[in-house]
C-alpha cells in the first residue's frame, strides 16, 4: 500500500511537532508571551473536545461524578501532607497579592488537587455506606516546570488536566479502584489508537504522597518515552494528614483509603504525533472535527460548474444525514490542488473529489488520508463506502501505531546493548533487575536515561541475573530517554 513519507516526522520530530500544530491550526504556542502556556485554536479545540467526550463517557459510565473545585489552594492546605508538598514545593506558583494588598494567607495556583479535594471530602463523607466515591474534574493546573517546556507535552499551565479522586473503606477496595482506573485508561487510549506500555514506577519516582504509581507510557517518533497517564494508590496519607475519618461497617472510626489518576494535553500531543506524517495531521475519525471533505473539481463551462457544485452539495447532505461530519469546500478563490493540501495538513480522514465525470457517470472518488489511496464507489453506495472506509482508516491507524510501538521495545540481558538501543533512540530497553534501588539507579546512570519501572501486571523473570550485582533477577526494568 502507498504511504506518505514519515521522514521529517521521524528524524526531526520536535520540529515536525511544532510545525504541525501551527500549520494545522491546532495550538498556538510560540506567540503567547508566557513560557509554557499556549492557546487552543478553534480546530484544535474541537479535537480536544472530542477527546474529552470519550473520556467523560468512560468515566461517567463507571460511576465517576464530575465536580469543579477552586483554582486557588491556601498555603496551609497544600502543606498538610509533607511528602506531597516536598514533591511540589519547587513547582508552585503563588498568589501573594490581591490588588495592592499583600494577602495574609498565600494562595497556590493548584499544581494538582489532592489537598483541596481531600479537605472537602472530610466534610462530605462520614460513613462507609457512602463509599466508594469517585470524583473527577477537567481543569487547568499550574506547574512551574524547570525542565525544557514544550507545547502540550510539558506545560506550565496544563489546560486539559483530567484528575480523578476516589475514596474507599479499605486498602483492598482502593486497589480494586487502581485496576478499574487502569482499565478505564486502557479503553480511552485504545479508542484513540494510542499504543502504550504500563509500568509500576520505581519507588524513587512515584507521585509525591502516593504509596505507589502505575504509569502509562508511549514512545514518541524520536524514540523518547512520554508518560501519558498515571494512576496512584494514595493509601491513607492524605486522609490522615487531614484527620479525615469515617465510620466503618464494624462501627469503628478509621481513615479512608484514596486513589487519584490523571491525564493531560499530552494525550492530544500523542494522538497527533503517533498518527501524523510529513504532510501533517492524520486524525482518527472518532475525534476528527471533519471526517470527510468534499472538493468539487470545477470544469470549464459555467453550466457544468453548477452541475458539479450541486452534485457536491447533494453528496454532502446525504453524508450529513447519515451522521458523518462532512464539509463541502466550495471556496471559489482556491484551486483544488491547494484545497487537497490544506485538508491533508489538517488530517481529514477522507476526501471526496467530485468532477464532471463523477457527476455524469454516477460515481465518486474517495481518497484516504492515511494511505493516500484512491478508491472509486458508485454514487448510490457513497454513504456506505464512506462508513466502511472510516472504519478502515481507524483500524489501520491503530494497527500501524501498535506495530510501531512494538518495534520500539527491546529486551536484552546486556547493559551495552541496552545503552546502544537507548542512546540511538530506538526506544525502551528492558533489562533483568534484582529489584534493589541501588542497582536500578546504577542502570539509570550507566544508560544515562530514566527508569520507567517494571511491567504491570508483573512479569517474573526466570533464570536471568541482574546485570549490576549478579543476583537473581525478579523482574524487568524498563529504561528510556524520556520527555
Ligand atoms: C493524578 C491526578 C497527578 O497529578 N493528581 C491528580 C495526580 N499525577 S501526575 O502524574 O503528576 O500528572 C498526571 C498526568 O499529567 C501529565 N502531566 C503533564 N502534562 C503536560 N505538562 C505537564 N507539565 C505535565 N505534568 C504532568 C502526565 O501525563 C501525568 O501522567
Ligand atoms: Zn541488582
Coordinates of C-alpha atoms and ligand atoms in Angstrom, one line a residue:
X1 CA 0.0 0.0 0.0
X2 CA 1.3 3.5 -0.7
X3 CA 2.1 5.6 2.3
X4 CA 3.0 9.2 2.7
X5 CA 6.6 9.7 3.9
X6 CA 7.4 9.9 7.6
X7 CA 11.0 11.2 7.2
X8 CA 10.9 14.5 9.0
X9 CA 8.3 13.1 11.3
X10 CA 11.0 10.7 12.5
X11 CA 14.3 12.4 12.0
X12 CA 13.3 15.9 13.2
X13 CA 10.4 15.1 15.4
X14 CA 10.4 18.1 17.8
X15 CA 10.4 20.5 14.9
X16 CA 7.8 18.4 13.0
X17 CA 5.6 18.7 16.0
X18 CA 6.0 22.4 16.3
X19 CA 5.3 22.8 12.6
X20 CA 2.2 20.6 12.5
X21 CA 0.3 22.1 15.4
X22 CA 0.8 25.5 13.8
X23 CA 0.2 24.5 10.2
X24 CA -3.0 22.6 11.1
X25 CA -4.1 25.5 13.3
X26 CA -4.4 23.3 16.4
X27 CA -2.4 25.1 19.1
X28 CA -0.5 28.4 19.0
X29 CA 2.4 28.0 21.4
X30 CA 5.2 30.2 20.2
X31 CA 3.5 33.5 20.2
X32 CA 1.8 33.7 23.6
X33 CA 4.1 35.7 25.8
X34 CA 4.2 33.4 28.8
X35 CA 6.6 30.5 28.7
X36 CA 4.9 27.1 28.9
X37 CA 1.5 28.4 28.0
X38 CA -0.3 28.1 24.7
X39 CA -3.6 28.8 23.0
X40 CA -6.1 26.2 21.8
X41 CA -7.3 27.4 18.4
X42 CA -10.7 26.6 17.1
X43 CA -9.7 23.5 15.1
X44 CA -7.5 22.2 18.0
X45 CA -10.3 22.9 20.5
X46 CA -12.7 20.7 18.6
X47 CA -10.2 17.8 18.6
X48 CA -9.6 18.4 22.3
X49 CA -13.4 18.4 23.0
X50 CA -13.9 15.1 21.2
X51 CA -11.1 13.5 23.1
X52 CA -12.7 14.8 26.4
X53 CA -16.1 13.5 25.2
X54 CA -14.6 10.0 25.0
X55 CA -13.0 10.3 28.5
X56 CA -16.2 11.7 30.1
X57 CA -18.2 8.9 28.5
X58 CA -15.9 6.3 30.1
X59 CA -15.7 8.0 33.5
X60 CA -19.5 8.7 33.7
X61 CA -20.3 5.2 32.8
X62 CA -18.1 3.8 35.6
X63 CA -19.7 5.8 38.4
X64 CA -17.5 8.9 38.4
X65 CA -19.1 12.2 39.2
X66 CA -17.8 15.5 37.7
X67 CA -17.1 18.3 40.1
X68 CA -15.3 21.7 39.9
X69 CA -13.0 22.9 42.6
X70 CA -11.5 26.4 43.0
X71 CA -8.2 27.1 41.3
X72 CA -6.6 28.6 44.5
X73 CA -5.5 26.5 47.4
X74 CA -4.5 28.2 50.6
X75 CA -0.9 27.5 51.7
X76 CA -1.8 25.6 54.9
X77 CA -3.9 23.1 52.9
X78 CA -1.2 22.5 50.4
X79 CA 1.3 21.9 53.2
X80 CA -0.7 19.4 55.1
X81 CA 0.8 16.2 53.6
X82 CA 4.5 16.5 54.0
X83 CA 5.7 14.2 51.2
X84 CA 3.3 15.9 48.8
X85 CA 4.5 19.4 49.4
X86 CA 8.1 18.3 49.4
X87 CA 7.5 16.9 45.9
X88 CA 5.7 20.0 44.6
X89 CA 7.4 22.8 46.5
X90 CA 9.6 23.9 43.7
X91 CA 6.8 24.0 41.1
X92 CA 4.1 26.0 42.8
X93 CA 3.0 29.4 41.5
X94 CA 1.9 31.6 44.5
X95 CA -0.6 34.4 44.5
X96 CA 0.6 36.8 47.1
X97 CA -1.3 40.0 46.4
X98 CA -4.9 41.0 45.9
X99 CA -4.8 44.3 44.1
X100 CA -2.3 46.4 46.1
X101 CA -2.7 44.5 49.3
X102 CA -0.5 41.7 50.4
X103 CA -2.5 38.6 51.3
X104 CA -2.4 37.2 54.9
X105 CA -2.6 33.7 53.5
X106 CA -0.6 32.9 50.4
X107 CA -2.7 31.1 47.7
X108 CA -1.3 28.5 45.4
X109 CA -2.4 28.0 41.8
X110 CA -3.3 24.3 42.2
X111 CA -0.5 22.1 40.9
X112 CA -3.0 19.2 41.4
X113 CA -5.9 18.9 43.7
X114 CA -5.4 16.1 46.3
X115 CA -5.3 18.6 49.2
X116 CA -8.3 20.7 48.3
X117 CA -10.4 17.7 47.4
X118 CA -9.5 15.7 50.5
X119 CA -10.2 18.7 52.7
X120 CA -13.8 19.0 51.3
X121 CA -14.3 15.2 51.3
X122 CA -13.7 15.2 55.0
X123 CA -17.0 17.3 55.4
X124 CA -19.0 15.3 52.9
X125 CA -18.1 11.7 53.6
X126 CA -18.9 10.3 57.1
X127 CA -19.7 6.6 56.6
X128 CA -18.5 3.6 54.6
X129 CA -22.1 3.5 53.3
X130 CA -21.2 6.5 51.0
X131 CA -18.3 4.6 49.5
X132 CA -16.7 4.1 47.1
X133 CA -16.8 7.7 46.0
X134 CA -15.3 8.8 42.6
X135 CA -15.0 12.4 41.6
X136 CA -13.3 14.0 38.7
X137 CA -12.7 17.4 37.2
X138 CA -11.2 18.7 34.0
X139 CA -9.3 21.9 34.8
X140 CA -6.1 23.9 34.4
X141 CA -3.3 23.1 36.8
X142 CA -0.1 25.1 37.0
X143 CA 3.4 23.8 37.5
X144 CA 6.5 25.8 37.3
X145 CA 8.3 23.2 35.3
X146 CA 12.1 23.6 35.3
X147 CA 12.8 21.0 32.6
X148 CA 12.5 22.3 29.0
X149 CA 8.9 23.3 28.4
X150 CA 7.2 22.1 25.2
X151 CA 3.8 22.7 23.6
X152 CA 1.2 20.3 25.1
X153 CA 4.0 18.0 26.3
X154 CA 5.5 19.9 29.2
X155 CA 3.4 22.9 30.0
X156 CA 3.3 25.3 32.9
X157 CA -0.4 25.7 32.5
X158 CA -1.7 22.2 31.8
X159 CA -5.1 23.1 30.4
X160 CA -6.5 19.7 29.8
X161 CA -5.8 18.1 33.2
X162 CA -8.4 15.5 33.9
X163 CA -7.9 14.4 37.5
X164 CA -10.0 11.7 39.3
X165 CA -10.0 11.3 43.0
X166 CA -11.6 8.4 44.8
X167 CA -12.3 7.3 48.4
X168 CA -12.7 3.8 49.8
X169 CA -13.3 2.0 53.1
X170 CA -10.4 -0.5 52.7
X171 CA -7.0 -0.9 51.1
X172 CA -8.4 -3.8 49.0
X173 CA -11.2 -1.6 47.6
X174 CA -8.6 1.1 46.8
X175 CA -6.5 -1.4 44.9
X176 CA -9.6 -2.6 43.1
X177 CA -10.1 1.0 42.0
X178 CA -6.5 1.2 40.8
X179 CA -7.3 -1.7 38.4
X180 CA -10.6 -0.1 37.4
X181 CA -8.7 3.2 36.6
X182 CA -6.1 1.3 34.6
X183 CA -8.9 -0.4 32.6
X184 CA -10.6 2.9 32.0
X185 CA -7.4 4.4 30.6
X186 CA -6.8 1.4 28.5
X187 CA -10.1 1.8 26.9
X188 CA -9.5 5.5 26.5
X189 CA -6.1 5.1 24.8
X190 CA -7.4 2.1 22.7
X191 CA -10.3 4.3 21.4
X192 CA -7.7 6.9 20.3
X193 CA -5.5 4.3 18.7
X194 CA -2.7 5.2 21.1
X195 CA -0.4 2.3 22.0
X196 CA 1.1 2.2 25.5
X197 CA 3.0 0.2 28.0
X198 CA 2.0 0.0 31.6
X199 CA 4.7 0.2 34.3
X200 CA 4.9 0.3 38.0
X201 CA 7.1 3.3 38.6
X202 CA 10.2 2.7 40.7
X203 CA 9.7 3.9 44.3
X204 CA 12.1 6.8 43.7
X205 CA 9.9 8.2 41.0
X206 CA 6.4 7.7 42.4
X207 CA 3.9 10.6 42.8
X208 CA 4.6 12.8 45.8
X209 CA 2.4 11.4 48.6
X210 CA 1.5 8.1 47.0
X211 CA 2.2 4.5 48.1
X212 CA 2.8 3.6 44.5
X213 CA 2.3 4.8 41.0
X214 CA 1.2 2.9 37.9
X215 CA 2.1 4.8 34.7
X216 CA 1.1 4.6 31.0
X217 CA 4.0 5.5 28.7
X218 CA 4.2 5.6 24.9
X219 CA 7.3 6.2 22.7
X220 CA 7.3 9.3 20.5
X221 CA 8.7 9.2 16.9
X222 CA 12.1 10.4 18.2
X223 CA 12.4 7.4 20.5
X224 CA 11.8 9.2 23.7
X225 CA 9.2 7.8 26.1
X226 CA 6.4 10.0 27.2
X227 CA 4.2 9.5 30.3
X228 CA 0.7 9.9 29.1
X229 CA -1.2 9.0 32.3
X230 CA -0.7 7.9 35.8
X231 CA -2.8 6.0 38.5
X232 CA -1.7 6.5 42.1
X233 CA -2.6 4.5 45.2
X234 CA -2.6 7.2 47.8
X235 CA -3.3 5.0 50.7
X236 CA -4.3 6.9 53.9
X237 CA -1.6 9.5 53.5
X238 CA -3.9 12.4 52.7
X239 CA -6.8 11.3 54.8
X240 CA -4.5 11.0 57.8
X241 CA -3.0 14.4 57.2
X242 CA -6.5 16.0 57.1
X243 CA -7.7 13.9 60.0
X244 CA -10.5 12.7 57.7
X245 CA -12.2 9.7 59.4
X246 CA -15.2 7.6 58.5
X247 CA -17.4 5.1 60.3
X248 CA -16.7 1.6 59.1
X249 CA -19.1 -1.4 59.0
X250 CA -18.0 -2.6 62.4
X251 CA -18.8 0.9 63.8
X252 CA -15.1 1.8 64.4
X253 CA -13.7 5.0 63.0
X254 CA -10.7 5.0 60.6
X255 CA -9.1 7.0 57.9
X256 CA -10.4 6.0 54.4
X257 CA -8.2 5.0 51.5
X258 CA -7.8 7.0 48.3
X259 CA -6.6 6.8 44.8
X260 CA -6.0 9.5 42.2
X261 CA -5.4 9.4 38.5
X262 CA -4.8 11.8 35.7
X263 CA -4.2 12.5 32.1
X264 CA -3.4 15.8 30.3
X265 CA -2.8 17.6 27.0
X266 CA -0.1 15.1 26.4
X267 CA -2.8 12.7 25.2
X268 CA -3.6 15.0 22.4
X269 CA 0.1 15.6 21.6
X270 CA 0.4 11.8 21.4
X271 CA -2.6 11.4 19.2
X272 CA -1.1 14.0 16.8
X273 CA 2.4 12.6 17.0
X274 CA 1.8 8.9 16.6
X275 CA -0.7 9.1 13.7
X276 CA 0.8 12.0 11.7
X277 CA 3.2 12.1 8.8
X278 CA 5.3 14.5 6.7
X279 CA 2.1 16.0 5.2
X280 CA 0.6 16.9 8.6
X281 CA -2.1 15.5 10.9
X282 CA -3.8 12.2 10.3
X283 CA -6.8 12.1 12.6
X284 CA -8.7 9.1 13.8
X285 CA -12.3 9.5 12.5
X286 CA -13.8 9.5 16.0
X287 CA -12.0 12.7 17.0
X288 CA -11.7 14.4 13.6
X289 CA -13.7 17.7 13.6
X290 CA -14.4 17.0 9.9
X291 CA -14.4 13.4 8.8
X292 CA -15.0 13.9 5.1
X293 CA -14.2 16.9 2.9
X294 CA -15.8 17.1 -0.5
X295 CA -13.8 19.1 -3.1
X296 CA -15.6 20.0 -6.3
X297 CA -13.3 19.9 -9.3
X298 CA -14.7 22.7 -11.5
X299 CA -14.9 22.0 -15.2
X300 CA -14.5 24.7 -17.9
X301 CA -18.1 25.8 -18.7
X302 CA -20.3 27.7 -16.2
X303 CA -23.2 25.3 -16.7
X304 CA -21.1 22.3 -15.9
X305 CA -19.6 24.1 -13.0
X306 CA -23.0 24.5 -11.4
X307 CA -23.8 20.8 -12.0
X308 CA -20.6 19.7 -10.2
X309 CA -21.2 22.1 -7.3
X310 CA -24.8 20.9 -6.9
X311 CA -23.7 17.3 -7.0
X312 CA -21.1 18.0 -4.3
X313 CA -23.7 19.7 -2.1
X314 CA -26.2 16.8 -2.5
X315 CA -23.5 14.3 -1.6
X316 CA -22.6 16.5 1.4
X317 CA -26.3 16.5 2.5
X318 CA -26.5 12.7 2.1
X319 CA -23.5 12.2 4.3
X320 CA -24.6 14.7 6.9
X321 CA -27.9 12.9 7.1
X322 CA -26.1 9.7 7.7
X323 CA -24.3 11.3 10.7
X324 CA -21.0 11.9 9.0
X325 CA -19.2 15.1 9.9
X326 CA -18.7 16.5 6.4
X327 CA -17.7 19.7 4.8
X328 CA -18.1 20.8 1.2
X329 CA -15.1 23.1 0.3
X330 CA -16.8 25.3 -2.3
X331 CA -14.4 28.2 -1.9
X332 CA -14.0 29.8 -5.3
X333 CA -10.7 31.6 -4.8
X334 CA -8.7 28.4 -4.2
X335 CA -7.7 25.7 -6.7
X336 CA -8.5 22.1 -6.0
X337 CA -4.8 21.3 -5.5
X338 CA -4.4 23.9 -2.8
X339 CA -7.5 22.6 -1.1
X340 CA -6.2 19.0 -1.1
X341 CA -3.0 20.2 0.5
X342 CA -4.9 22.3 3.1
X343 CA -7.1 19.4 4.2
X344 CA -4.3 16.9 4.2
X345 CA -2.4 19.1 6.6
X346 CA -5.4 19.2 8.8
X347 CA -5.7 15.4 8.8
X348 CA -9.2 15.0 7.5
X349 CA -9.6 11.2 7.2
X350 CA -11.3 11.1 3.8
X351 CA -11.5 13.4 0.8
X352 CA -14.1 13.0 -2.0
X353 CA -13.5 14.6 -5.3
X354 CA -16.5 15.4 -7.4
X355 CA -15.8 16.4 -11.1
X356 CA -17.8 16.4 -14.2
X357 CA -17.0 12.7 -15.0
X358 CA -18.2 11.7 -11.5
X359 CA -21.4 13.8 -11.7
X360 CA -22.2 12.4 -15.2
X361 CA -21.3 8.8 -14.7
X362 CA -22.6 8.4 -11.2
X363 CA -19.6 7.5 -9.1
X364 CA -17.4 9.2 -6.5
X365 CA -13.6 9.1 -6.0
X366 CA -12.6 8.8 -2.3
X367 CA -9.0 9.5 -1.1
X368 CA -7.8 8.1 2.2
X369 CA -5.6 10.5 4.2
X370 CA -3.6 7.7 5.9
X371 CA -2.5 5.8 2.8
X372 CA -3.3 8.4 0.1
X373 CA -5.0 5.5 -1.7
X374 CA -7.9 6.5 -4.0
X375 CA -11.0 4.3 -4.4
X376 CA -14.0 4.6 -6.6
X377 CA -17.5 3.9 -5.4
X378 CA -20.9 4.1 -7.1
X379 CA -22.7 7.4 -6.1
X380 CA -25.6 5.3 -4.9
X381 CA -23.4 3.5 -2.5
X382 CA -21.3 6.5 -1.4
X383 CA -22.6 6.7 2.1
X384 CA -21.9 3.0 2.7
X385 CA -18.4 3.3 1.1
X386 CA -17.6 6.3 3.4
X387 CA -18.7 4.4 6.5
X388 CA -16.6 1.4 5.6
X389 CA -13.6 3.5 4.8
X390 CA -13.8 5.5 8.0
X391 CA -13.7 2.2 9.8
X392 CA -10.7 1.0 7.8
X393 CA -8.8 4.2 8.5
X394 CA -9.4 3.9 12.2
X395 CA -8.3 0.2 12.2
X396 CA -5.2 0.8 10.1
X397 CA -4.1 3.8 12.2
X398 CA -4.4 1.7 15.3
X399 CA -2.5 -1.2 13.7
X400 CA 0.3 1.0 12.4
X401 CA 0.8 2.7 15.8
X402 CA 0.7 -0.7 17.6
X403 CA 3.3 -2.2 15.3
X404 CA 5.4 1.0 15.7
X405 CA 5.5 0.7 19.5
X406 CA 6.3 -3.0 19.4
X407 CA 9.4 -2.2 17.4
X408 CA 10.4 0.3 19.9
X409 CA 10.8 -2.0 22.9
X410 CA 13.9 -4.2 23.2
X411 CA 14.5 -6.9 25.8
X412 CA 18.1 -7.8 26.5
X413 CA 20.4 -9.0 29.3
X414 CA 23.3 -6.9 28.2
X415 CA 23.9 -3.4 29.5
X416 CA 25.9 -2.5 26.4
X417 CA 23.1 -3.5 24.1
X418 CA 20.6 -1.6 26.2
X419 CA 22.8 1.5 26.2
X420 CA 23.2 1.4 22.5
X421 CA 19.5 1.0 22.0
X422 CA 18.5 3.9 24.2
X423 CA 21.4 6.1 23.0
X424 CA 20.5 5.6 19.4
X425 CA 16.9 6.4 20.4
X426 CA 15.2 3.3 19.2
X427 CA 13.1 3.5 22.4
X428 CA 12.7 1.5 25.6
X429 CA 15.2 -1.2 26.8
X430 CA 14.2 -3.9 29.3
X431 CA 16.9 -5.4 31.5
X432 CA 16.6 -8.1 34.1
X433 CA 16.6 -6.5 37.6
X434 CA 17.0 -7.7 41.2
X435 CA 14.6 -5.1 42.4
X436 CA 17.0 -3.1 44.5
X437 CA 17.1 0.6 44.2
X438 CA 20.8 0.7 44.3
X439 CA 21.0 -1.3 41.1
X440 CA 18.1 0.5 39.4
X441 CA 19.8 3.8 39.9
X442 CA 23.1 2.5 38.7
X443 CA 21.4 1.3 35.5
X444 CA 19.9 4.8 35.0
X445 CA 23.4 6.2 35.3
X446 CA 25.0 3.7 33.1
X447 CA 22.4 4.2 30.4
X448 CA 22.1 7.9 31.0
X449 CA 18.4 7.5 30.9
X450 CA 15.3 7.1 33.2
X451 CA 13.8 4.0 34.6
X452 CA 10.2 3.8 33.7
X453 CA 9.7 0.9 36.2
X454 CA 8.6 -2.7 35.9
X455 CA 5.9 -4.2 33.7
X456 CA 2.4 -4.1 35.1
X457 CA 0.9 -6.6 35.6
X458 CA 4.2 -8.0 37.0
X459 CA 6.2 -10.3 34.7
X460 CA 8.5 -12.5 36.7
X461 CA 11.9 -13.4 35.2
X462 CA 13.3 -16.8 35.3
X463 CA 17.0 -17.7 35.0
X464 CA 18.4 -14.2 34.4
X465 CA 20.6 -12.2 36.6
X466 CA 20.7 -8.6 37.5
X467 CA 23.5 -7.2 35.2
X468 CA 24.7 -4.9 38.0
X469 CA 25.0 -7.2 41.1
X470 CA 24.6 -10.6 39.6
X471 CA 21.8 -11.6 42.0
X472 CA 18.8 -13.4 40.6
X473 CA 16.6 -11.0 38.7
X474 CA 13.0 -10.8 39.9
X475 CA 11.6 -8.6 37.2
X476 CA 12.4 -6.4 34.2
X477 CA 13.4 -2.8 34.5
X478 CA 12.4 -0.6 31.6
X479 CA 14.7 2.3 30.8
X480 CA 14.4 5.0 28.2
X481 CA 15.2 8.6 27.3
X482 CA 12.2 10.5 28.4
X483 CA 10.4 13.8 27.9
Ligands
LIG1 C1 -3.3 12.3 39.4 C2 -4.3 13.3 39.0 C3 -1.2 13.7 39.4 O1 -1.1 15.0 39.4 N1 -3.1 14.1 40.8 C4 -4.4 14.2 40.2 C5 -2.3 13.1 40.2 N2 -0.4 12.9 38.7 S1 0.7 13.4 37.7 O2 1.4 12.2 37.3 O3 1.5 14.4 38.3 O4 0.0 14.1 36.5 C6 -0.9 13.3 35.7 C7 -0.5 13.3 34.3 O5 -0.5 14.6 33.8 C8 0.5 14.7 32.8 N3 1.4 15.9 33.1 C9 1.6 16.9 32.3 N4 1.2 17.2 31.0 C10 1.7 18.3 30.4 N5 2.5 19.2 31.0 C11 2.9 19.0 32.3 N6 3.8 19.9 32.9 C12 2.5 17.8 33.0 N7 2.7 17.3 34.2 C13 2.1 16.1 34.3 C14 1.3 13.4 32.7 O6 0.8 12.6 31.7 C15 0.9 12.8 34.1 O7 0.9 11.4 34.0
LIG2 ZN1 21.0 -5.9 41.3

